[in-house]
Coordinates of C-alpha atoms in Angstrom, one line a residue:
Chain X
X33 CA -14.8 2.4 -22.6
X34 CA -18.3 2.6 -21.3
X35 CA -18.9 2.5 -17.6
X36 CA -20.1 -1.0 -16.4
X37 CA -23.5 -1.4 -14.8
X38 CA -23.8 2.2 -13.7
X39 CA -27.3 2.1 -12.3
X40 CA -26.5 -1.0 -10.3
X41 CA -23.4 0.5 -8.7
X42 CA -25.2 3.7 -7.9
X43 CA -28.0 1.9 -6.0
X44 CA -25.5 -0.5 -4.4
X45 CA -23.2 2.3 -3.1
X46 CA -26.1 4.5 -2.0
X47 CA -27.7 1.6 -0.2
X48 CA -24.4 0.9 1.6
X49 CA -24.1 4.6 2.5
X50 CA -27.7 4.8 3.9
X51 CA -27.4 1.5 5.7
X52 CA -24.1 2.4 7.4
X53 CA -25.5 5.8 8.3
X54 CA -28.4 4.1 10.1
X55 CA -25.9 1.7 11.8
X56 CA -23.8 4.7 13.0
X57 CA -26.7 6.1 15.1
X58 CA -28.2 2.8 16.3
X59 CA -25.1 0.9 17.5
X60 CA -24.6 0.9 21.2
X61 CA -20.9 0.4 21.0
X62 CA -19.0 3.5 19.8
X63 CA -16.3 1.6 18.0
X64 CA -18.9 -0.2 15.9
X65 CA -20.5 3.1 15.1
X66 CA -17.1 4.4 13.9
X67 CA -16.5 1.4 11.8
X68 CA -19.9 1.8 10.2
X69 CA -19.1 5.4 9.5
X70 CA -15.9 4.3 7.8
X71 CA -17.9 2.0 5.5
X72 CA -20.2 4.9 4.7
X73 CA -17.3 7.1 3.8
X74 CA -15.8 4.5 1.6
X75 CA -19.1 4.0 -0.3
X76 CA -19.2 7.7 -0.7
X77 CA -15.7 7.6 -2.3
X78 CA -17.2 5.1 -4.7
X79 CA -20.0 7.5 -5.6
X80 CA -17.4 10.2 -6.3
X81 CA -15.7 7.8 -8.7
X82 CA -19.0 7.3 -10.5
X83 CA -19.2 11.1 -10.9
X84 CA -15.9 11.0 -12.8
X85 CA -14.0 12.6 -9.9
X86 CA -11.3 10.1 -9.1
X87 CA -9.1 12.7 -7.4
X88 CA -11.9 13.6 -4.9
X89 CA -12.5 9.9 -4.3
X90 CA -8.8 9.3 -3.5
X91 CA -8.6 12.3 -1.2
X92 CA -11.8 11.1 0.5
X93 CA -10.1 7.8 1.3
X94 CA -6.8 9.3 2.4
X95 CA -8.3 12.1 4.5
X96 CA -11.5 10.7 6.0
X97 CA -11.1 6.9 6.0
X98 CA -7.3 6.8 6.5
X99 CA -6.8 9.9 8.6
X100 CA -9.7 11.4 10.5
X101 CA -11.4 8.1 11.3
X102 CA -8.2 6.6 12.7
X103 CA -8.1 9.5 15.1
X104 CA -11.7 9.0 16.0
X105 CA -11.1 5.3 16.7
X106 CA -8.0 6.3 18.7
X107 CA -10.0 8.6 21.0
X108 CA -12.9 6.1 21.3
X109 CA -10.6 3.3 22.3
X110 CA -9.2 5.3 25.2
X111 CA -12.7 6.2 26.5
X112 CA -14.3 3.9 29.0
X113 CA -16.7 2.1 26.8
X114 CA -18.5 0.1 29.5
X115 CA -19.9 3.3 31.1
X116 CA -20.8 4.8 27.7
X117 CA -22.7 1.7 26.8
X118 CA -25.0 1.9 29.9
X119 CA -25.9 5.5 29.1
X120 CA -29.1 6.3 27.3
X121 CA -28.6 6.3 23.6
X122 CA -31.4 8.6 22.5
X123 CA -32.2 11.9 24.2
X124 CA -35.7 13.5 24.6
X125 CA -35.3 16.2 21.9
X126 CA -37.7 14.5 19.5
X127 CA -39.5 17.7 18.6
X128 CA -36.4 19.4 17.3
X129 CA -35.4 16.2 15.6
X130 CA -38.8 15.9 13.9
X131 CA -38.7 19.5 12.7
X132 CA -35.2 19.1 11.2
X133 CA -36.2 15.8 9.5
X134 CA -39.4 17.2 8.1
X135 CA -37.5 20.3 6.7
X136 CA -34.7 18.2 5.1
X137 CA -37.2 15.6 3.8
X138 CA -39.3 18.5 2.3
X139 CA -36.3 19.9 0.6
X140 CA -35.3 16.5 -0.8
X141 CA -38.9 16.0 -2.0
X142 CA -39.0 19.4 -3.6
X143 CA -35.8 18.7 -5.5
X144 CA -37.1 15.3 -6.5
X145 CA -40.3 16.8 -7.9
X146 CA -39.0 20.0 -9.5
X147 CA -35.4 18.9 -10.1
X148 CA -35.9 18.6 -13.8
X149 CA -36.5 22.3 -14.2
X150 CA -34.2 23.5 -11.4
X151 CA -31.0 22.2 -12.8
X152 CA -29.6 22.4 -16.3
X153 CA -30.4 19.1 -17.8
X154 CA -27.5 18.5 -20.1
X155 CA -24.2 18.7 -18.4
X156 CA -21.1 18.3 -20.5
X157 CA -19.4 15.0 -19.7
X158 CA -16.3 15.8 -17.7
X159 CA -13.1 14.3 -18.9
X160 CA -11.9 11.8 -16.3
X161 CA -8.3 12.0 -17.4
X162 CA -7.8 15.7 -16.5
X163 CA -9.9 15.7 -13.3
X164 CA -6.8 16.2 -11.1
X165 CA -5.3 18.9 -13.3
X166 CA -8.6 20.7 -13.4
X167 CA -8.9 20.7 -9.6
X168 CA -5.4 22.0 -9.4
X169 CA -6.0 24.8 -11.8
X170 CA -9.2 25.8 -10.1
X171 CA -7.7 25.7 -6.6
X172 CA -4.5 27.6 -7.4
X173 CA -6.0 29.8 -10.1
X174 CA -9.6 30.8 -9.9
X175 CA -10.1 30.2 -6.2
X176 CA -6.6 31.0 -4.9
X177 CA -7.9 33.5 -2.3
X178 CA -10.5 31.2 -0.8
X179 CA -8.1 28.4 -0.7
X180 CA -5.4 30.4 1.1
X181 CA -8.0 31.6 3.6
X182 CA -9.1 28.0 4.3
X183 CA -5.5 26.9 4.8
X184 CA -4.9 29.9 7.1
X185 CA -7.9 28.9 9.2
X186 CA -6.5 25.4 9.5
X187 CA -3.2 26.8 10.6
X188 CA -4.9 28.9 13.3
X189 CA -6.7 25.8 14.5
X190 CA -3.4 23.9 14.7
X191 CA -1.8 26.7 16.7
X192 CA -4.9 26.8 19.0
X193 CA -4.6 23.1 19.6
X194 CA -0.9 23.3 20.5
X195 CA -1.6 26.3 22.8
X196 CA -4.4 24.4 24.6
X197 CA -2.5 21.2 24.9
X198 CA 0.8 22.6 26.1
X199 CA 1.0 24.7 29.3
X200 CA 4.6 25.8 28.6
X201 CA 5.7 26.3 25.0
Chain V
X267 CA -15.3 -15.5 -27.2
X268 CA -11.9 -16.4 -28.5
X269 CA -11.9 -13.1 -30.5
X270 CA -12.5 -11.3 -27.2
X271 CA -9.5 -13.0 -25.7
X272 CA -7.1 -12.6 -28.6
X273 CA -8.2 -9.0 -29.4
X274 CA -6.5 -7.7 -26.2
X275 CA -3.1 -9.1 -27.3
X276 CA -2.8 -6.6 -30.1
X277 CA -4.2 -3.6 -28.1
X278 CA -1.0 -2.6 -26.3
X279 CA -2.6 -1.2 -23.2
X280 CA -3.3 -2.6 -19.7
X281 CA -6.3 -4.9 -19.5
X282 CA -8.1 -2.4 -17.3
X283 CA -7.9 0.3 -19.9
X284 CA -8.8 -2.0 -22.7
X285 CA -11.8 -3.0 -20.6
X286 CA -11.1 -6.7 -21.2
X287 CA -12.5 -8.6 -18.2
X288 CA -10.9 -11.9 -19.1
X289 CA -7.3 -10.6 -19.2
X290 CA -7.9 -8.4 -16.2
X291 CA -8.9 -11.6 -14.2
X292 CA -5.8 -13.4 -15.5
X293 CA -3.6 -10.5 -14.5
X294 CA -5.2 -10.3 -11.1
X295 CA -4.6 -14.0 -10.5
X296 CA -1.0 -13.9 -11.7
X297 CA -0.2 -10.8 -9.7
X298 CA -1.8 -12.0 -6.5
X299 CA -0.4 -15.5 -6.9
X300 CA 3.0 -14.0 -7.6
X301 CA 2.9 -11.8 -4.6
X302 CA 1.9 -14.7 -2.3
X303 CA 4.8 -16.8 -3.7
X304 CA 7.1 -13.8 -3.2
X305 CA 5.9 -13.5 0.4
X306 CA 6.7 -17.1 1.0
X307 CA 10.1 -16.8 -0.6
X308 CA 10.8 -13.6 1.4
X309 CA 9.9 -15.5 4.6
X310 CA 12.5 -18.1 3.8
X311 CA 15.1 -15.6 2.6
X312 CA 14.6 -13.4 5.7
X313 CA 15.2 -16.3 8.1
X314 CA 18.1 -17.6 6.1
X315 CA 19.8 -14.2 5.6
X316 CA 19.2 -13.1 9.2
X317 CA 20.8 -16.4 10.3
X318 CA 23.8 -15.9 8.2
X319 CA 24.2 -12.3 9.4
X320 CA 24.3 -13.8 12.9
X321 CA 26.6 -16.6 11.9
X322 CA 24.0 -19.3 12.3
X323 CA 22.7 -21.8 9.8
X324 CA 19.0 -20.9 9.9
X325 CA 16.4 -23.4 8.8
X326 CA 18.2 -26.5 7.5
X327 CA 15.9 -29.5 8.2
X328 CA 12.8 -29.2 6.0
X329 CA 14.0 -29.7 2.5
X330 CA 17.6 -28.9 1.3
X331 CA 18.7 -25.7 3.1
X332 CA 15.2 -25.4 4.5
X333 CA 13.7 -24.6 1.1
X334 CA 10.4 -26.2 2.1
X335 CA 10.2 -24.4 5.4
X336 CA 7.6 -21.8 4.3
X337 CA 5.3 -24.6 3.1
X338 CA 5.7 -26.5 6.4
X339 CA 5.0 -23.3 8.3
X340 CA 1.9 -22.6 6.2
X341 CA 0.6 -26.2 6.9
X342 CA 1.4 -25.8 10.6
X343 CA -0.5 -22.4 10.8
X344 CA -3.5 -23.8 8.9
X345 CA -3.9 -26.7 11.2
X346 CA -3.4 -24.8 14.4
X347 CA -6.2 -24.2 16.8
X348 CA -7.9 -20.9 16.2
X349 CA -8.4 -19.2 19.5
X350 CA -10.6 -16.2 20.1
X351 CA -10.3 -14.6 23.5
X352 CA -13.5 -15.0 25.4
X353 CA -13.8 -11.3 26.3
X354 CA -13.0 -10.2 22.7
X355 CA -15.3 -8.3 20.4
X356 CA -15.8 -11.3 18.0
X357 CA -16.9 -9.4 14.9
X358 CA -14.1 -6.7 15.0
X359 CA -11.6 -9.4 16.0
X360 CA -12.6 -11.3 12.9
X361 CA -12.6 -8.3 10.6
X362 CA -9.2 -6.8 11.5
X363 CA -6.9 -9.3 9.7
X364 CA -9.2 -9.2 6.6
X365 CA -8.9 -5.4 6.4
X366 CA -5.1 -5.5 6.6
X367 CA -5.0 -8.2 4.0
X368 CA -7.4 -6.6 1.6
X369 CA -5.7 -3.2 2.0
X370 CA -2.3 -4.5 1.2
X371 CA -3.4 -6.7 -1.7
X372 CA -5.7 -4.1 -3.4
X373 CA -2.9 -1.7 -4.1
X374 CA -1.3 -4.2 -6.5
X375 CA -4.1 -3.2 -9.0
X376 CA -2.0 -0.2 -10.1
X377 CA 1.6 -1.4 -9.7
X378 CA 3.2 -1.0 -13.1
X379 CA 5.3 -4.1 -13.8
X380 CA 5.8 -2.8 -17.4
X381 CA 4.3 -0.3 -19.8
X382 CA 1.4 -2.7 -20.5
X383 CA 1.9 -5.1 -17.6
X384 CA -0.4 -3.6 -14.9
X385 CA -3.8 -4.7 -14.0
X386 CA -5.0 -1.2 -14.7
X387 CA -3.7 2.3 -15.0
X388 CA -5.7 4.7 -12.8
X389 CA -5.0 8.3 -13.4
X390 CA -4.9 8.8 -9.6
X391 CA -2.6 5.7 -9.3
X392 CA -0.2 6.9 -6.7
X393 CA -3.0 8.6 -4.7
X394 CA -4.9 5.3 -4.8
X395 CA -1.8 3.4 -3.5
X396 CA -1.2 5.7 -0.6
X397 CA -4.9 5.9 0.3
X398 CA -5.6 2.2 0.3
X399 CA -2.4 1.3 2.0
X400 CA -3.2 3.9 4.7
X401 CA -6.4 1.9 5.4
X402 CA -4.3 -0.9 7.0
X403 CA -3.9 1.4 10.1
X404 CA -7.6 0.7 10.7
X405 CA -7.0 -3.0 10.8
X406 CA -4.2 -2.5 13.3
X407 CA -6.3 -0.3 15.6
X408 CA -9.2 -2.7 15.4
X409 CA -7.1 -5.8 16.1
X410 CA -5.6 -4.1 19.1
X411 CA -8.9 -2.9 20.5
X412 CA -10.9 -6.1 19.8
X413 CA -8.4 -8.3 21.6
X414 CA -9.4 -6.7 24.8
X415 CA -6.0 -7.1 26.3
X416 CA -3.3 -4.7 27.4
X417 CA -0.4 -5.6 25.2
X418 CA -2.3 -5.5 21.9
X419 CA -4.0 -2.2 22.9
X420 CA -0.7 -0.5 23.6
X421 CA 0.9 -2.0 20.6
X422 CA -2.0 -0.8 18.4
X423 CA -1.7 2.7 19.8
X424 CA 2.0 2.9 19.2
X425 CA 1.6 1.4 15.8
X426 CA -1.1 3.7 14.6
X427 CA 0.6 6.8 16.0
X428 CA 3.8 5.8 14.2
X429 CA 2.0 5.0 10.9
X430 CA 0.1 8.3 10.9
X431 CA 3.2 10.4 11.7
X432 CA 5.4 8.8 9.1
X433 CA 2.6 9.0 6.5
X434 CA 3.0 12.8 6.5
X435 CA 6.7 12.9 5.6
X436 CA 6.1 10.1 3.1
X437 CA 3.3 11.9 1.4
X438 CA 5.4 15.1 1.1
X439 CA 8.4 13.2 -0.4
X440 CA 6.0 11.6 -2.9
X441 CA 4.6 15.0 -3.9
X442 CA 8.1 16.3 -4.7
X443 CA 8.6 13.3 -7.0
X444 CA 5.2 14.0 -8.6
X445 CA 6.3 17.7 -9.2
X446 CA 9.2 16.4 -11.2
X447 CA 6.8 14.6 -13.7
X448 CA 5.5 18.0 -14.8
X449 CA 8.8 19.1 -16.1
X450 CA 8.7 17.5 -19.5
X451 CA 7.6 19.3 -22.6
X452 CA 3.9 19.1 -22.0
X453 CA 4.0 20.9 -18.6
X454 CA 1.3 18.9 -17.0
X455 CA 2.2 16.3 -14.3
X456 CA 0.6 13.0 -13.7
X457 CA -0.4 10.8 -10.8
X458 CA -0.7 7.6 -12.8
X459 CA 2.0 5.1 -12.0
X460 CA 2.7 4.3 -15.6
X461 CA 2.7 8.0 -16.4
X462 CA 5.3 8.6 -13.7
X463 CA 7.7 6.0 -15.2
X464 CA 7.1 7.4 -18.7
X465 CA 7.9 10.9 -17.5
X466 CA 11.3 9.5 -16.2
X467 CA 11.7 7.9 -19.6
X468 CA 11.1 11.1 -21.5
X469 CA 13.3 13.1 -19.2
X470 CA 16.0 10.5 -19.6
X471 CA 16.7 10.4 -16.0
X472 CA 15.7 8.5 -12.9
X473 CA 14.0 11.0 -10.4
X474 CA 16.6 9.8 -7.9
X475 CA 19.2 11.9 -9.7
X476 CA 17.0 14.7 -10.7
X477 CA 18.2 18.2 -9.4
X478 CA 21.0 16.2 -7.8
X479 CA 20.7 16.3 -4.1
X480 CA 17.0 17.0 -4.1
X481 CA 15.7 13.8 -5.6
X482 CA 18.2 11.9 -3.5
X483 CA 17.0 13.4 -0.2
X484 CA 13.3 12.9 -1.1
X485 CA 14.1 9.3 -1.9
X486 CA 16.0 8.9 1.4
X487 CA 13.0 10.3 3.3
X488 CA 10.7 7.9 1.6
X489 CA 13.1 5.0 2.2
X490 CA 13.1 5.7 5.9
X491 CA 9.4 6.4 6.1
X492 CA 8.4 3.3 4.3
X493 CA 10.3 1.1 6.8
X494 CA 8.4 2.9 9.6
X495 CA 5.1 2.7 7.7
X496 CA 5.4 -1.1 7.5
X497 CA 6.4 -1.5 11.2
X498 CA 9.6 -3.1 10.4
X499 CA 13.0 -3.0 12.3
X500 CA 14.5 -0.6 13.3
X501 CA 11.0 0.9 13.7
X502 CA 9.2 -2.2 14.9
X503 CA 8.1 -0.8 18.2
X504 CA 4.6 -2.0 17.9
X505 CA 6.0 -5.5 17.9
X506 CA 8.8 -4.9 20.4
X507 CA 9.0 -8.5 21.7
X508 CA 10.8 -7.6 24.9
X509 CA 8.1 -5.1 26.0
X510 CA 4.9 -6.0 24.3
X511 CA 5.2 -9.7 23.3
X512 CA 3.9 -9.4 19.8
X513 CA 2.1 -6.0 19.8
X514 CA -1.3 -5.7 18.2
X515 CA -1.5 -9.4 17.1
X516 CA -0.6 -10.9 20.4
X517 CA -4.0 -12.6 20.8
X518 CA -4.2 -13.9 17.3
X519 CA -3.2 -17.5 16.5
X520 CA -3.2 -19.9 13.6
X521 CA -4.7 -18.8 10.3
X522 CA -5.6 -15.3 11.4
X523 CA -2.1 -14.6 12.6
X524 CA -0.7 -15.8 9.2
X525 CA -3.1 -13.4 7.5
X526 CA -1.4 -10.6 9.4
X527 CA 2.0 -11.9 8.4
X528 CA 0.9 -12.1 4.7
X529 CA -0.5 -8.6 4.9
X530 CA 2.7 -7.2 6.4
X531 CA 5.0 -8.7 3.8
X532 CA 2.6 -7.8 0.9
X533 CA 2.6 -4.2 2.2
X534 CA 6.4 -4.2 2.3
X535 CA 6.5 -5.3 -1.4
X536 CA 3.9 -2.7 -2.3
X537 CA 5.7 0.2 -0.7
X538 CA 9.0 -0.9 -2.2
X539 CA 7.3 -0.9 -5.6
X540 CA 6.1 2.7 -5.0
X541 CA 9.7 3.7 -4.3
X542 CA 10.9 1.8 -7.4
X543 CA 8.2 3.5 -9.6
X544 CA 8.8 7.0 -8.3
X545 CA 12.5 7.2 -8.1
X546 CA 14.3 4.3 -9.5
X547 CA 12.8 4.2 -13.0
X548 CA 10.2 1.5 -12.7
X549 CA 10.5 -1.1 -15.4
X550 CA 13.4 0.6 -17.3
X551 CA 16.6 -1.4 -17.6
X552 CA 19.8 0.1 -16.1
X553 CA 21.6 2.7 -18.2
X554 CA 19.0 3.1 -21.0
X555 CA 20.9 6.3 -22.1
X556 CA 24.6 5.4 -21.8
X557 CA 24.6 1.9 -23.1
X558 CA 22.3 2.2 -26.1
X559 CA 22.2 0.3 -29.4
X560 CA 21.2 -3.2 -30.5
X561 CA 24.1 -5.0 -28.8
X562 CA 23.4 -3.5 -25.4
X563 CA 19.7 -4.2 -25.8
X564 CA 20.5 -7.8 -26.5
X565 CA 22.9 -8.1 -23.6
X566 CA 20.4 -6.7 -21.1
X567 CA 17.6 -8.8 -22.5
X568 CA 19.7 -12.0 -21.9
X569 CA 20.3 -11.2 -18.2
X570 CA 17.0 -12.8 -16.9
X571 CA 17.9 -16.0 -18.6
X572 CA 21.4 -16.1 -17.3
X573 CA 20.2 -15.2 -13.8
X574 CA 18.0 -18.3 -13.8
X575 CA 20.8 -20.4 -15.3
X576 CA 23.1 -19.2 -12.5
X577 CA 20.5 -20.1 -9.9
X578 CA 20.2 -23.6 -11.4
X579 CA 24.0 -23.8 -11.3
X580 CA 24.0 -23.0 -7.6
X581 CA 21.3 -25.6 -7.0
X582 CA 23.4 -28.2 -8.8
X583 CA 26.5 -27.3 -6.7
X584 CA 24.2 -27.9 -3.7
X585 CA 23.3 -31.3 -5.2
X586 CA 27.0 -32.2 -5.5
X587 CA 27.7 -31.1 -2.0
X588 CA 24.8 -33.1 -0.5
X589 CA 25.9 -35.8 2.0
X590 CA 26.0 -39.2 0.2
X591 CA 24.1 -41.0 3.0
X592 CA 20.9 -42.7 1.8
X593 CA 18.9 -40.6 4.4
X594 CA 19.5 -37.6 2.1
X595 CA 18.6 -39.3 -1.1
X596 CA 15.1 -37.8 -1.4
X597 CA 16.4 -34.3 -0.6
X598 CA 19.1 -34.6 -3.2
X599 CA 16.7 -35.7 -5.9
X600 CA 14.4 -32.9 -4.9
X601 CA 17.1 -30.2 -5.1
X602 CA 18.2 -31.6 -8.5
X603 CA 14.7 -31.3 -9.8
X604 CA 14.4 -27.8 -8.4
X605 CA 17.7 -26.9 -10.2
X606 CA 16.4 -28.5 -13.4
X607 CA 13.1 -26.4 -13.2
X608 CA 15.2 -23.2 -12.7
X609 CA 17.4 -24.1 -15.6
X610 CA 14.4 -24.8 -17.8
X611 CA 12.8 -21.4 -16.9
X612 CA 16.2 -19.8 -17.8
X613 CA 16.2 -21.5 -21.2
X614 CA 12.6 -20.4 -21.8
X615 CA 13.5 -16.9 -21.0
X616 CA 16.1 -16.9 -23.8
X617 CA 13.4 -17.4 -26.5
X618 CA 13.0 -14.0 -28.3
X619 CA 9.2 -13.5 -27.9
X620 CA 9.3 -14.4 -24.2
X621 CA 12.5 -12.3 -23.7
X622 CA 10.9 -9.2 -25.1
X623 CA 7.7 -9.5 -23.1
X624 CA 9.4 -10.5 -19.8
X625 CA 12.1 -7.9 -19.7
X626 CA 10.3 -5.0 -18.1
X627 CA 8.7 -7.3 -15.5
X628 CA 12.1 -8.7 -14.7
X629 CA 13.8 -5.3 -14.1
X630 CA 10.9 -4.1 -12.0
X631 CA 11.0 -7.2 -9.8
X632 CA 14.8 -7.1 -9.6
X633 CA 14.6 -3.5 -8.3
X634 CA 11.9 -4.4 -5.8
X635 CA 14.0 -7.4 -4.7
X636 CA 16.9 -5.1 -3.8
X637 CA 14.6 -3.1 -1.5
X638 CA 13.3 -6.3 0.1
X639 CA 16.9 -7.3 0.8
X640 CA 17.5 -3.9 2.3
X641 CA 14.6 -4.6 4.7
X642 CA 16.3 -7.7 5.9
X643 CA 19.6 -5.9 6.1
X644 CA 18.1 -3.2 8.3
X645 CA 16.6 -5.7 10.6
X646 CA 19.9 -7.5 11.1
X647 CA 22.0 -4.4 11.6
X648 CA 20.1 -1.6 13.3
X649 CA 19.1 -1.5 17.0
X650 CA 15.4 -0.6 17.7
X651 CA 14.5 3.0 18.3
X652 CA 12.9 4.2 21.5
X653 CA 9.4 5.6 21.1
X654 CA 10.2 9.2 21.8
X655 CA 13.2 9.0 19.5
X656 CA 11.0 7.6 16.8
X657 CA 8.5 10.4 17.1
X658 CA 11.3 13.0 17.2
X659 CA 12.8 11.6 14.0
X660 CA 9.4 11.6 12.3
X661 CA 8.2 15.1 13.2
X662 CA 11.3 17.1 13.8
X663 CA 13.7 15.7 11.2
X664 CA 11.9 14.0 8.3
X665 CA 8.9 16.4 8.1
X666 CA 10.8 19.7 7.9
X667 CA 13.4 18.2 5.6
X668 CA 10.7 16.9 3.3
X669 CA 8.9 20.3 3.2
X670 CA 12.2 22.0 2.4
X671 CA 12.8 19.5 -0.4
X672 CA 9.3 20.1 -1.8
X673 CA 9.8 23.9 -1.8
X674 CA 13.2 23.7 -3.4
X675 CA 12.0 21.2 -6.0
X676 CA 9.2 23.6 -6.9
X677 CA 11.7 26.5 -7.2
X678 CA 14.0 24.4 -9.3
X679 CA 11.1 23.3 -11.5
X680 CA 10.2 26.9 -12.2
X681 CA 13.8 28.0 -12.9
X682 CA 14.8 25.2 -15.2

């Protein structure tokens, strides 16, 4: 089965991502920013689906939209929003911001101009059906060591959080 | 055009896989309509069954035995005044029930009612179900925060804490069932809902009985976690009436409140269908291995028809027992008509082509119905947990046990 209206969905999802990204930084209310961020993450999951990576899309929804963002909202809800709303939204570090934006924009422009030669043009169409299996084989076969190190890091972070939160263990 | 419609019928896959938009739309409408009707029926059944548990009559006034009560409730809710608290965050307040409703209805896209009777078969099916249903937490948090009131906020905090903590144990239990799918000859597992049931078919065993105590324990963990996940009694702390009035939807009224209700019941049916798919053999009829052969196939395929005939019979007993007073004449005629419709459905289900097509759907729905009845049963019999007890059960009992089951399942899978 051929994918339906691929170009349309690409621009649609990318548009949502960019728009919600702008909303995240311009909203006064922190909860609204968090909601816009969730929308952006969901649109990103849609983009992963278009790249024939359904597993990554599913994990993106479970972890980011369903897990991390709920914790974000949780914390924001407990913060005193009225005081936060009165604070200045943009700080005065426009020079650093401008430099970073120019650097990133230059990189994107370079990729856009020279992208045709930088990357291999013809990429073998990945099989959607075995995406999950391939990720499993990669994680637990080829990149076993890196994967274990990453999980060890997370474990250390959890222990650190418990130690900081509890005076008497 | 007609070719496009009829070509699907011989394709023997789900409409999503066949890429047939027409049949996909038909399936979506049938499934969503069916779920909405099931929610209404569940609403009536819950009030009725709870009443009988407590030796009351329950709804009796609207229609015979209160059969029209859900419709009356729906009309009442639709015509009620829709109040938005003046200090509330209007947009988020408006968005929250929609998110819960969408999240709990979207998951039905992958629910396998039969080998070809699903809207589509994603190869990340179970992941999709868990992911999208976990989005409903967002709706709960948003509703609690946007109401700008104390009870909803505390209710939302409790509810989201509870849903997040039970999701972990639930996910691990699901993983141990997914591990079992990789044990057939091919050696690769699957996340697709249809694939999971087919794995049980090819291993000739429900995963409930696989590696005897292990599948059972994993199922038990899921069965507990799914009650907590849907915020139902005995884990209904977010809505603990005596402490928090109605929890996160205290400030909602009218149609929006009914959307929350619809979402909650739809989520209950969705989670039950995950349990049915993963452990209880999905659309397979009972005893596919012991009671084989033509005769048994015929016997089991006749059960749906006989069930509806039985329901019609009960309805006619009700007609006979109706008071003979003229005041009840309309109700008596209505009940007789209802019985006649049920009997007619039963007779249609006896026709061989319908019988073969409807069988798997019937068994799936019957299994889900058992779970739905269990929900009511829990609510009638168990006292509510205290919040710290709830957290202790979630993190200190269910989580370690589910990790242990996962490890043991992996070991057993390697050994056998």
